[in-house]
């Protein structure tokens, strides 16, 4: 009887340990090269329809694969859209984003390195030198 309780407690401890390890070892933007920094965010206030998210992010180098991975890590809602604009960290980036495209001032187009977007159907698009 005592052995069964000990085995049961060990199994519970192992299960909890695995859950904690699994939830803390999830990939994040901090694990990516390029020193990504989110400088502006827009999310529409419509909670009854599609959620549209737009992000402006600075990056220190042109690490294209890492930029796509960063975009994949961003929140996405089914039937909504997520757009991430990547800007060179050494140039000016937008501090405010608009709800409709173009989401930022045209004067900042030269600093935009790439655009990641995920549309209403979950289709991903990644374009280098978008402007």
Short mmCIF file of C-alpha atoms in Angstrom, two decimals:
data_model
loop_
_atom_site.label_atom_id
_atom_site.label_comp_id
_atom_site.label_asym_id
_atom_site.label_seq_id
_atom_site.Cartn_x
_atom_site.Cartn_y
_atom_site.Cartn_z
CA UNK A 1 0.00 0.00 0.00
CA UNK A 2 2.81 2.40 0.91
CA UNK A 3 4.74 1.56 -2.27
CA UNK A 4 1.71 2.35 -4.44
CA UNK A 5 1.42 5.82 -2.86
CA UNK A 6 5.12 6.50 -3.41
CA UNK A 7 4.93 5.40 -7.06
CA UNK A 8 1.79 7.50 -7.55
CA UNK A 9 3.48 10.59 -6.05
CA UNK A 10 6.58 10.04 -8.21
CA UNK A 11 4.40 9.82 -11.34
CA UNK A 12 2.59 13.04 -10.39
CA UNK A 13 5.93 14.81 -9.77
CA UNK A 14 7.32 13.61 -13.12
CA UNK A 15 4.17 14.71 -14.94
CA UNK A 16 4.25 18.16 -13.34
CA UNK A 17 7.97 18.44 -14.08
CA UNK A 18 7.38 17.62 -17.73
CA UNK A 19 4.53 20.14 -18.00
CA UNK A 20 6.65 22.90 -16.47
CA UNK A 21 9.65 22.06 -18.67
CA UNK A 22 7.52 21.91 -21.82
CA UNK A 23 5.78 25.21 -21.18
CA UNK A 24 9.00 27.10 -20.35
CA UNK A 25 10.99 25.76 -23.30
CA UNK A 26 8.68 27.12 -26.01
CA UNK A 27 10.39 29.09 -28.78
CA UNK A 28 10.30 32.88 -28.50
CA UNK A 29 11.68 35.91 -30.30
CA UNK A 30 14.47 36.11 -27.72
CA UNK A 31 15.92 32.89 -29.15
CA UNK A 32 16.25 34.37 -32.65
CA UNK A 33 19.27 36.16 -34.11
CA UNK A 34 18.88 39.79 -35.14
CA UNK A 35 17.91 41.47 -31.87
CA UNK A 36 14.25 42.03 -32.81
CA UNK A 37 12.54 44.97 -31.12
CA UNK A 38 8.84 45.75 -31.47
CA UNK A 39 8.48 49.53 -31.93
CA UNK A 40 4.82 49.95 -32.94
CA UNK A 41 1.63 47.86 -32.80
CA UNK A 42 -1.87 48.28 -34.15
CA UNK A 43 -4.83 46.01 -33.38
CA UNK A 44 -8.36 46.88 -34.41
CA UNK A 45 -10.93 47.24 -31.66
CA UNK A 46 -13.53 45.09 -33.39
CA UNK A 47 -14.00 42.07 -31.15
CA UNK A 48 -16.96 40.71 -33.12
CA UNK A 49 -15.29 40.38 -36.52
CA UNK A 50 -11.85 39.61 -37.92
CA UNK A 51 -8.94 40.78 -35.80
CA UNK A 52 -6.29 42.69 -37.72
CA UNK A 53 -2.83 43.03 -36.21
CA UNK A 54 0.00 45.13 -37.62
CA UNK A 55 3.52 45.26 -36.14
CA UNK A 56 6.61 47.35 -36.86
CA UNK A 57 9.78 45.59 -35.74
CA UNK A 58 13.41 46.66 -35.95
CA UNK A 59 16.15 44.14 -36.69
CA UNK A 60 19.93 44.63 -36.62
CA UNK A 61 20.83 42.49 -39.64
CA UNK A 62 19.23 40.98 -42.71
CA UNK A 63 18.52 37.51 -41.34
CA UNK A 64 15.68 36.53 -43.65
CA UNK A 65 14.99 33.09 -42.16
CA UNK A 66 14.88 34.56 -38.65
CA UNK A 67 12.44 37.26 -39.81
CA UNK A 68 10.08 34.61 -41.18
CA UNK A 69 10.36 32.65 -37.93
CA UNK A 70 9.59 35.85 -35.99
CA UNK A 71 6.47 36.37 -38.09
CA UNK A 72 5.41 32.77 -37.46
CA UNK A 73 5.66 33.41 -33.70
CA UNK A 74 3.33 36.42 -33.80
CA UNK A 75 -0.30 36.02 -32.66
CA UNK A 76 -2.83 35.08 -35.32
CA UNK A 77 -6.60 34.68 -35.14
CA UNK A 78 -8.53 32.52 -37.59
CA UNK A 79 -10.12 34.72 -40.27
CA UNK A 80 -7.98 37.65 -39.09
CA UNK A 81 -4.76 39.07 -40.49
CA UNK A 82 -1.31 39.58 -39.05
CA UNK A 83 1.24 41.80 -40.78
CA UNK A 84 4.80 42.43 -39.60
CA UNK A 85 7.02 45.11 -41.15
CA UNK A 86 10.74 44.64 -40.50
CA UNK A 87 12.88 47.80 -40.37
CA UNK A 88 16.63 48.28 -40.29
CA UNK A 89 17.51 49.17 -36.68
CA UNK A 90 20.03 51.77 -37.86
CA UNK A 91 17.31 53.75 -39.67
CA UNK A 92 14.12 55.43 -38.54
CA UNK A 93 11.11 53.18 -37.97
CA UNK A 94 7.45 54.12 -37.41
CA UNK A 95 6.31 54.73 -33.85
CA UNK A 96 2.62 54.63 -34.84
CA UNK A 97 0.73 52.44 -37.30
CA UNK A 98 -2.51 53.16 -39.18
CA UNK A 99 -5.40 50.69 -39.57
CA UNK A 100 -5.36 50.74 -43.39
CA UNK A 101 -2.52 50.17 -45.82
CA UNK A 102 -0.12 51.83 -46.13
CA UNK A 103 0.21 51.40 -42.39
CA UNK A 104 2.98 53.98 -41.98
CA UNK A 105 4.41 57.11 -43.63
CA UNK A 106 5.82 56.70 -47.14
CA UNK A 107 9.03 58.43 -46.03
CA UNK A 108 9.90 55.33 -44.00
CA UNK A 109 9.59 52.92 -46.96
CA UNK A 110 13.35 52.92 -47.61
CA UNK A 111 14.07 51.48 -44.15
CA UNK A 112 11.61 48.58 -44.53
CA UNK A 113 13.60 45.40 -45.16
CA UNK A 114 10.75 42.89 -45.46
CA UNK A 115 7.06 42.26 -44.86
CA UNK A 116 5.51 39.15 -43.34
CA UNK A 117 1.77 38.65 -43.61
CA UNK A 118 -0.70 35.93 -42.74
CA UNK A 119 -4.11 36.37 -44.33
CA UNK A 120 -7.66 35.30 -43.43
CA UNK A 121 -7.06 31.78 -44.75
CA UNK A 122 -3.79 31.29 -42.90
CA UNK A 123 -1.67 31.73 -46.04
CA UNK A 124 1.78 33.13 -45.25
CA UNK A 125 3.55 35.66 -47.45
CA UNK A 126 7.11 36.89 -46.84
CA UNK A 127 8.48 39.59 -49.16
CA UNK A 128 12.01 40.97 -49.05
CA UNK A 129 12.44 44.68 -49.80
CA UNK A 130 8.70 45.28 -50.00
CA UNK A 131 8.88 48.90 -51.11
#
